[in-house]
JSON list of C-alpha atoms in Angstrom, two decimals:
[
{"chain": "P", "resi": 1, "resn": "PRO", "atom": "CA", "xyz": [0.00, 0.00, 0.00]},
{"chain": "P", "resi": 2, "resn": "GLY", "atom": "CA", "xyz": [1.04, 3.58, -0.68]},
{"chain": "P", "resi": 3, "resn": "LEU", "atom": "CA", "xyz": [1.34, 6.44, 1.72]},
{"chain": "P", "resi": 4, "resn": "THR", "atom": "CA", "xyz": [-1.76, 8.32, 2.80]},
{"chain": "P", "resi": 5, "resn": "ASP", "atom": "CA", "xyz": [-1.87, 12.11, 2.61]},
{"chain": "P", "resi": 6, "resn": "LYS", "atom": "CA", "xyz": [-1.09, 12.35, 6.33]},
{"chain": "P", "resi": 7, "resn": "GLU", "atom": "CA", "xyz": [1.95, 10.11, 5.96]},
{"chain": "P", "resi": 8, "resn": "PHE", "atom": "CA", "xyz": [3.50, 12.03, 3.04]},
{"chain": "P", "resi": 9, "resn": "ILE", "atom": "CA", "xyz": [5.79, 14.47, 4.82]},
{"chain": "P", "resi": 10, "resn": "MET", "atom": "CA", "xyz": [7.71, 17.11, 2.92]},
{"chain": "P", "resi": 11, "resn": "ALA", "atom": "CA", "xyz": [10.69, 18.96, 4.31]},
{"chain": "P", "resi": 12, "resn": "ASP", "atom": "CA", "xyz": [10.49, 22.14, 6.35]},
{"chain": "P", "resi": 13, "resn": "ALA", "atom": "CA", "xyz": [10.92, 25.36, 4.42]},
{"chain": "P", "resi": 14, "resn": "SER", "atom": "CA", "xyz": [14.58, 26.18, 3.85]},
{"chain": "P", "resi": 15, "resn": "VAL", "atom": "CA", "xyz": [14.84, 29.58, 5.53]},
{"chain": "P", "resi": 16, "resn": "THR", "atom": "CA", "xyz": [17.59, 31.97, 4.44]},
{"chain": "P", "resi": 17, "resn": "ALA", "atom": "CA", "xyz": [18.14, 33.87, 7.70]},
{"chain": "P", "resi": 18, "resn": "ALA", "atom": "CA", "xyz": [19.69, 36.88, 5.96]},
{"chain": "P", "resi": 19, "resn": "SER", "atom": "CA", "xyz": [16.42, 37.37, 4.03]},
{"chain": "P", "resi": 20, "resn": "VAL", "atom": "CA", "xyz": [14.11, 37.27, 7.06]},
{"chain": "P", "resi": 21, "resn": "MET", "atom": "CA", "xyz": [12.88, 40.81, 7.64]},
{"chain": "P", "resi": 22, "resn": "PRO", "atom": "CA", "xyz": [9.97, 42.38, 9.50]},
{"chain": "P", "resi": 23, "resn": "GLY", "atom": "CA", "xyz": [7.39, 44.29, 7.48]},
{"chain": "P", "resi": 24, "resn": "SER", "atom": "CA", "xyz": [6.40, 47.91, 8.02]},
{"chain": "P", "resi": 25, "resn": "ASP", "atom": "CA", "xyz": [4.05, 47.04, 10.91]},
{"chain": "P", "resi": 26, "resn": "PRO", "atom": "CA", "xyz": [6.03, 44.82, 13.30]},
{"chain": "P", "resi": 27, "resn": "VAL", "atom": "CA", "xyz": [4.92, 44.01, 16.83]},
{"chain": "P", "resi": 28, "resn": "TYR", "atom": "CA", "xyz": [7.71, 42.61, 19.02]},
{"chain": "P", "resi": 29, "resn": "ARG", "atom": "CA", "xyz": [8.25, 40.99, 22.39]},
{"chain": "P", "resi": 30, "resn": "GLU", "atom": "CA", "xyz": [11.69, 40.95, 23.96]},
{"chain": "P", "resi": 31, "resn": "GLY", "atom": "CA", "xyz": [13.17, 38.16, 26.05]},
{"chain": "P", "resi": 32, "resn": "ILE", "atom": "CA", "xyz": [16.01, 35.72, 26.67]},
{"chain": "P", "resi": 33, "resn": "LEU", "atom": "CA", "xyz": [16.97, 32.73, 24.51]},
{"chain": "P", "resi": 34, "resn": "LYS", "atom": "CA", "xyz": [16.48, 29.30, 26.05]},
{"chain": "P", "resi": 35, "resn": "SER", "atom": "CA", "xyz": [18.69, 27.66, 23.42]},
{"chain": "P", "resi": 36, "resn": "THR", "atom": "CA", "xyz": [20.64, 28.43, 20.26]},
{"chain": "P", "resi": 37, "resn": "THR", "atom": "CA", "xyz": [18.34, 29.92, 17.62]},
{"chain": "P", "resi": 38, "resn": "THR", "atom": "CA", "xyz": [18.49, 31.36, 14.14]},
{"chain": "P", "resi": 39, "resn": "ILE", "atom": "CA", "xyz": [16.50, 34.27, 12.76]},
{"chain": "P", "resi": 40, "resn": "GLY", "atom": "CA", "xyz": [13.24, 33.03, 11.21]},
{"chain": "P", "resi": 41, "resn": "GLN", "atom": "CA", "xyz": [12.69, 30.04, 13.48]},
{"chain": "P", "resi": 42, "resn": "THR", "atom": "CA", "xyz": [9.38, 29.61, 15.34]},
{"chain": "P", "resi": 43, "resn": "ALA", "atom": "CA", "xyz": [9.29, 30.28, 19.09]},
{"chain": "P", "resi": 44, "resn": "TYR", "atom": "CA", "xyz": [7.43, 29.21, 22.22]},
{"chain": "P", "resi": 45, "resn": "LEU", "atom": "CA", "xyz": [7.32, 30.99, 25.58]},
{"chain": "P", "resi": 46, "resn": "SER", "atom": "CA", "xyz": [8.89, 28.98, 28.41]},
{"chain": "P", "resi": 47, "resn": "THR", "atom": "CA", "xyz": [6.88, 29.02, 31.63]},
{"chain": "P", "resi": 48, "resn": "THR", "atom": "CA", "xyz": [9.56, 27.13, 33.57]},
{"chain": "P", "resi": 49, "resn": "ASP", "atom": "CA", "xyz": [12.49, 29.51, 33.07]},
{"chain": "P", "resi": 50, "resn": "GLY", "atom": "CA", "xyz": [11.16, 32.69, 34.58]},
{"chain": "P", "resi": 51, "resn": "THR", "atom": "CA", "xyz": [9.04, 35.45, 33.19]},
{"chain": "P", "resi": 52, "resn": "ASN", "atom": "CA", "xyz": [11.01, 38.60, 33.93]},
{"chain": "P", "resi": 53, "resn": "PRO", "atom": "CA", "xyz": [12.35, 38.81, 31.34]},
{"chain": "P", "resi": 54, "resn": "PRO", "atom": "CA", "xyz": [10.49, 36.03, 29.48]},
{"chain": "P", "resi": 55, "resn": "THR", "atom": "CA", "xyz": [12.45, 33.10, 28.05]},
{"chain": "P", "resi": 56, "resn": "TYR", "atom": "CA", "xyz": [11.82, 31.80, 24.51]},
{"chain": "P", "resi": 57, "resn": "GLY", "atom": "CA", "xyz": [12.74, 28.44, 23.00]},
{"chain": "P", "resi": 58, "resn": "LEU", "atom": "CA", "xyz": [12.25, 26.61, 19.70]},
{"chain": "P", "resi": 59, "resn": "LEU", "atom": "CA", "xyz": [8.68, 25.52, 18.99]},
{"chain": "P", "resi": 60, "resn": "ASP", "atom": "CA", "xyz": [8.11, 21.78, 18.47]},
{"chain": "P", "resi": 61, "resn": "ALA", "atom": "CA", "xyz": [4.66, 20.80, 17.16]},
{"chain": "P", "resi": 62, "resn": "ASN", "atom": "CA", "xyz": [5.17, 17.20, 18.23]},
{"chain": "P", "resi": 63, "resn": "ALA", "atom": "CA", "xyz": [6.07, 17.93, 21.88]},
{"chain": "P", "resi": 64, "resn": "ALA", "atom": "CA", "xyz": [4.38, 18.82, 25.17]},
{"chain": "P", "resi": 65, "resn": "ASP", "atom": "CA", "xyz": [1.78, 21.60, 25.03]},
{"chain": "P", "resi": 66, "resn": "GLU", "atom": "CA", "xyz": [4.12, 24.35, 26.24]},
{"chain": "P", "resi": 67, "resn": "LEU", "atom": "CA", "xyz": [6.67, 23.62, 23.47]},
{"chain": "P", "resi": 68, "resn": "ALA", "atom": "CA", "xyz": [3.86, 23.40, 20.86]},
{"chain": "P", "resi": 69, "resn": "THR", "atom": "CA", "xyz": [2.29, 26.76, 21.73]},
{"chain": "P", "resi": 70, "resn": "ILE", "atom": "CA", "xyz": [3.51, 29.32, 19.23]},
{"chain": "P", "resi": 71, "resn": "ALA", "atom": "CA", "xyz": [4.67, 32.64, 20.65]},
{"chain": "P", "resi": 72, "resn": "GLY", "atom": "CA", "xyz": [6.07, 34.15, 17.45]},
{"chain": "P", "resi": 73, "resn": "VAL", "atom": "CA", "xyz": [9.03, 34.13, 15.07]},
{"chain": "P", "resi": 74, "resn": "PHE", "atom": "CA", "xyz": [12.61, 34.88, 16.13]},
{"chain": "P", "resi": 75, "resn": "MET", "atom": "CA", "xyz": [13.88, 38.13, 14.61]},
{"chain": "P", "resi": 76, "resn": "THR", "atom": "CA", "xyz": [17.25, 37.65, 16.32]},
{"chain": "P", "resi": 77, "resn": "GLY", "atom": "CA", "xyz": [19.43, 34.60, 16.66]},
{"chain": "P", "resi": 78, "resn": "GLY", "atom": "CA", "xyz": [22.01, 33.67, 19.24]},
{"chain": "P", "resi": 79, "resn": "VAL", "atom": "CA", "xyz": [22.83, 31.28, 22.05]},
{"chain": "P", "resi": 80, "resn": "ALA", "atom": "CA", "xyz": [21.13, 30.46, 25.35]},
{"chain": "P", "resi": 81, "resn": "GLY", "atom": "CA", "xyz": [21.07, 33.39, 27.75]},
{"chain": "P", "resi": 82, "resn": "GLN", "atom": "CA", "xyz": [21.32, 36.11, 25.12]},
{"chain": "P", "resi": 83, "resn": "ARG", "atom": "CA", "xyz": [18.60, 38.71, 24.54]},
{"chain": "P", "resi": 84, "resn": "CYS", "atom": "CA", "xyz": [16.15, 38.13, 21.68]},
{"chain": "P", "resi": 85, "resn": "SER", "atom": "CA", "xyz": [13.32, 39.78, 19.77]},
{"chain": "P", "resi": 86, "resn": "ILE", "atom": "CA", "xyz": [10.21, 37.79, 18.84]},
{"chain": "P", "resi": 87, "resn": "LEU", "atom": "CA", "xyz": [7.87, 39.00, 16.11]},
{"chain": "P", "resi": 88, "resn": "VAL", "atom": "CA", "xyz": [4.32, 38.51, 17.43]},
{"chain": "P", "resi": 89, "resn": "GLY", "atom": "CA", "xyz": [2.30, 40.60, 14.99]},
{"chain": "P", "resi": 90, "resn": "GLY", "atom": "CA", "xyz": [2.37, 42.24, 11.59]},
{"chain": "P", "resi": 91, "resn": "ASN", "atom": "CA", "xyz": [3.95, 41.02, 8.39]},
{"chain": "P", "resi": 92, "resn": "TYR", "atom": "CA", "xyz": [7.39, 39.63, 7.62]},
{"chain": "P", "resi": 93, "resn": "ASN", "atom": "CA", "xyz": [9.54, 38.19, 4.86]},
{"chain": "P", "resi": 94, "resn": "PRO", "atom": "CA", "xyz": [10.00, 34.53, 5.93]},
{"chain": "P", "resi": 95, "resn": "GLY", "atom": "CA", "xyz": [13.26, 34.04, 4.04]},
{"chain": "P", "resi": 96, "resn": "PHE", "atom": "CA", "xyz": [11.83, 31.45, 1.64]},
{"chain": "P", "resi": 97, "resn": "SER", "atom": "CA", "xyz": [9.47, 31.50, -1.33]},
{"chain": "P", "resi": 98, "resn": "ALA", "atom": "CA", "xyz": [5.95, 31.17, 0.10]},
{"chain": "P", "resi": 99, "resn": "THR", "atom": "CA", "xyz": [2.74, 30.47, -1.80]},
{"chain": "P", "resi": 100, "resn": "ALA", "atom": "CA", "xyz": [0.32, 33.41, -1.65]},
{"chain": "P", "resi": 101, "resn": "GLY", "atom": "CA", "xyz": [-2.99, 32.56, 0.03]},
{"chain": "P", "resi": 102, "resn": "GLU", "atom": "CA", "xyz": [-1.58, 29.51, 1.79]},
{"chain": "P", "resi": 103, "resn": "MET", "atom": "CA", "xyz": [-1.14, 28.87, 5.53]},
{"chain": "P", "resi": 104, "resn": "TYR", "atom": "CA", "xyz": [2.21, 28.18, 7.22]},
{"chain": "P", "resi": 105, "resn": "ILE", "atom": "CA", "xyz": [2.70, 26.31, 10.49]},
{"chain": "P", "resi": 106, "resn": "GLY", "atom": "CA", "xyz": [5.37, 25.36, 13.01]},
{"chain": "P", "resi": 107, "resn": "THR", "atom": "CA", "xyz": [6.67, 21.81, 12.61]},
{"chain": "P", "resi": 108, "resn": "ALA", "atom": "CA", "xyz": [7.98, 18.86, 14.60]},
{"chain": "P", "resi": 109, "resn": "THR", "atom": "CA", "xyz": [11.51, 20.01, 13.78]},
{"chain": "P", "resi": 110, "resn": "ALA", "atom": "CA", "xyz": [12.46, 22.41, 16.58]},
{"chain": "P", "resi": 111, "resn": "GLY", "atom": "CA", "xyz": [11.92, 25.93, 15.23]},
{"chain": "P", "resi": 112, "resn": "GLY", "atom": "CA", "xyz": [10.80, 24.70, 11.81]},
{"chain": "P", "resi": 113, "resn": "ILE", "atom": "CA", "xyz": [8.17, 26.21, 9.54]},
{"chain": "P", "resi": 114, "resn": "ALA", "atom": "CA", "xyz": [6.31, 24.52, 6.69]},
{"chain": "P", "resi": 115, "resn": "HIS", "atom": "CA", "xyz": [3.24, 24.72, 4.46]},
{"chain": "P", "resi": 116, "resn": "ILE", "atom": "CA", "xyz": [0.03, 23.42, 6.12]},
{"chain": "P", "resi": 117, "resn": "ASP", "atom": "CA", "xyz": [-0.05, 20.50, 3.65]},
{"chain": "P", "resi": 118, "resn": "ASP", "atom": "CA", "xyz": [3.08, 19.15, 5.37]},
{"chain": "P", "resi": 119, "resn": "VAL", "atom": "CA", "xyz": [1.31, 18.52, 8.70]},
{"chain": "P", "resi": 120, "resn": "ALA", "atom": "CA", "xyz": [1.76, 14.97, 10.00]},
{"chain": "P", "resi": 121, "resn": "SER", "atom": "CA", "xyz": [0.03, 12.68, 12.45]},
{"chain": "P", "resi": 122, "resn": "GLY", "atom": "CA", "xyz": [0.83, 13.60, 16.07]},
{"chain": "P", "resi": 123, "resn": "TRP", "atom": "CA", "xyz": [1.51, 17.27, 15.35]},
{"chain": "P", "resi": 124, "resn": "LYS", "atom": "CA", "xyz": [-0.34, 20.00, 17.21]},
{"chain": "P", "resi": 125, "resn": "ILE", "atom": "CA", "xyz": [-1.26, 22.73, 14.76]},
{"chain": "P", "resi": 126, "resn": "ALA", "atom": "CA", "xyz": [0.71, 25.92, 15.49]},
{"chain": "P", "resi": 127, "resn": "THR", "atom": "CA", "xyz": [-0.27, 28.50, 12.88]},
{"chain": "P", "resi": 128, "resn": "VAL", "atom": "CA", "xyz": [2.34, 31.09, 11.96]},
{"chain": "P", "resi": 129, "resn": "GLY", "atom": "CA", "xyz": [0.19, 32.90, 9.40]},
{"chain": "P", "resi": 130, "resn": "VAL", "atom": "CA", "xyz": [-0.88, 33.20, 5.79]},
{"chain": "P", "resi": 131, "resn": "ALA", "atom": "CA", "xyz": [1.30, 34.22, 2.86]},
{"chain": "P", "resi": 132, "resn": "THR", "atom": "CA", "xyz": [0.07, 37.32, 1.05]},
{"chain": "P", "resi": 133, "resn": "THR", "atom": "CA", "xyz": [2.88, 37.19, -1.53]},
{"chain": "P", "resi": 134, "resn": "ALA", "atom": "CA", "xyz": [5.87, 34.95, -2.22]},
{"chain": "P", "resi": 135, "resn": "SER", "atom": "CA", "xyz": [7.93, 37.08, 0.17]},
{"chain": "P", "resi": 136, "resn": "ASN", "atom": "CA", "xyz": [5.41, 38.02, 2.87]},
{"chain": "P", "resi": 137, "resn": "ILE", "atom": "CA", "xyz": [3.54, 36.20, 5.64]},
{"chain": "P", "resi": 138, "resn": "LYS", "atom": "CA", "xyz": [0.93, 38.00, 7.72]},
{"chain": "P", "resi": 139, "resn": "LEU", "atom": "CA", "xyz": [1.25, 36.62, 11.24]},
{"chain": "P", "resi": 140, "resn": "ASN", "atom": "CA", "xyz": [-1.84, 35.00, 12.73]},
{"chain": "P", "resi": 141, "resn": "LEU", "atom": "CA", "xyz": [-0.48, 33.05, 15.70]},
{"chain": "P", "resi": 142, "resn": "PHE", "atom": "CA", "xyz": [-2.71, 30.21, 16.91]},
{"chain": "P", "resi": 143, "resn": "SER", "atom": "CA", "xyz": [-2.07, 26.88, 18.65]},
{"chain": "P", "resi": 144, "resn": "SER", "atom": "CA", "xyz": [-4.66, 24.08, 18.71]},
{"chain": "P", "resi": 145, "resn": "LEU", "atom": "CA", "xyz": [-2.83, 21.86, 21.28]},
{"chain": "P", "resi": 146, "resn": "THR", "atom": "CA", "xyz": [-4.80, 18.93, 19.86]},
{"chain": "P", "resi": 147, "resn": "ALA", "atom": "CA", "xyz": [-2.64, 16.32, 18.15]},
{"chain": "P", "resi": 148, "resn": "LEU", "atom": "CA", "xyz": [-3.62, 15.40, 14.59]},
{"chain": "P", "resi": 149, "resn": "ALA", "atom": "CA", "xyz": [-4.84, 11.80, 14.50]}
]
């Protein structure tokens, strides 16, 4: 038997960090990095590492609820303990060629982003937003916290 739609998994988008840029209407949150990150990766807010300032790690759609709850997109990269900026609203260039009108989500690869068609069984949907052009995603952060059957 062949693979079902839910079993056919494509790769995460290949993000070019140097191309990731906020749009003209960015909304940011500032915090501390929980781990090494790269600009353009998806983020979650850690509730176990203190909240003043908040600590952000790499989202994982196939992990515990906290790690699968999208907080935004890293606009800075660095190593654990460094300051970071998270884009939580507005538009941004994701650093890859997106498909206008299509939804993008966080993935089971820590910090990954992919087209909604790439969702796989066990993932909790963590919506990043919808592409308005090939080089723009309008953020619409949402986390279902219900694993896809």
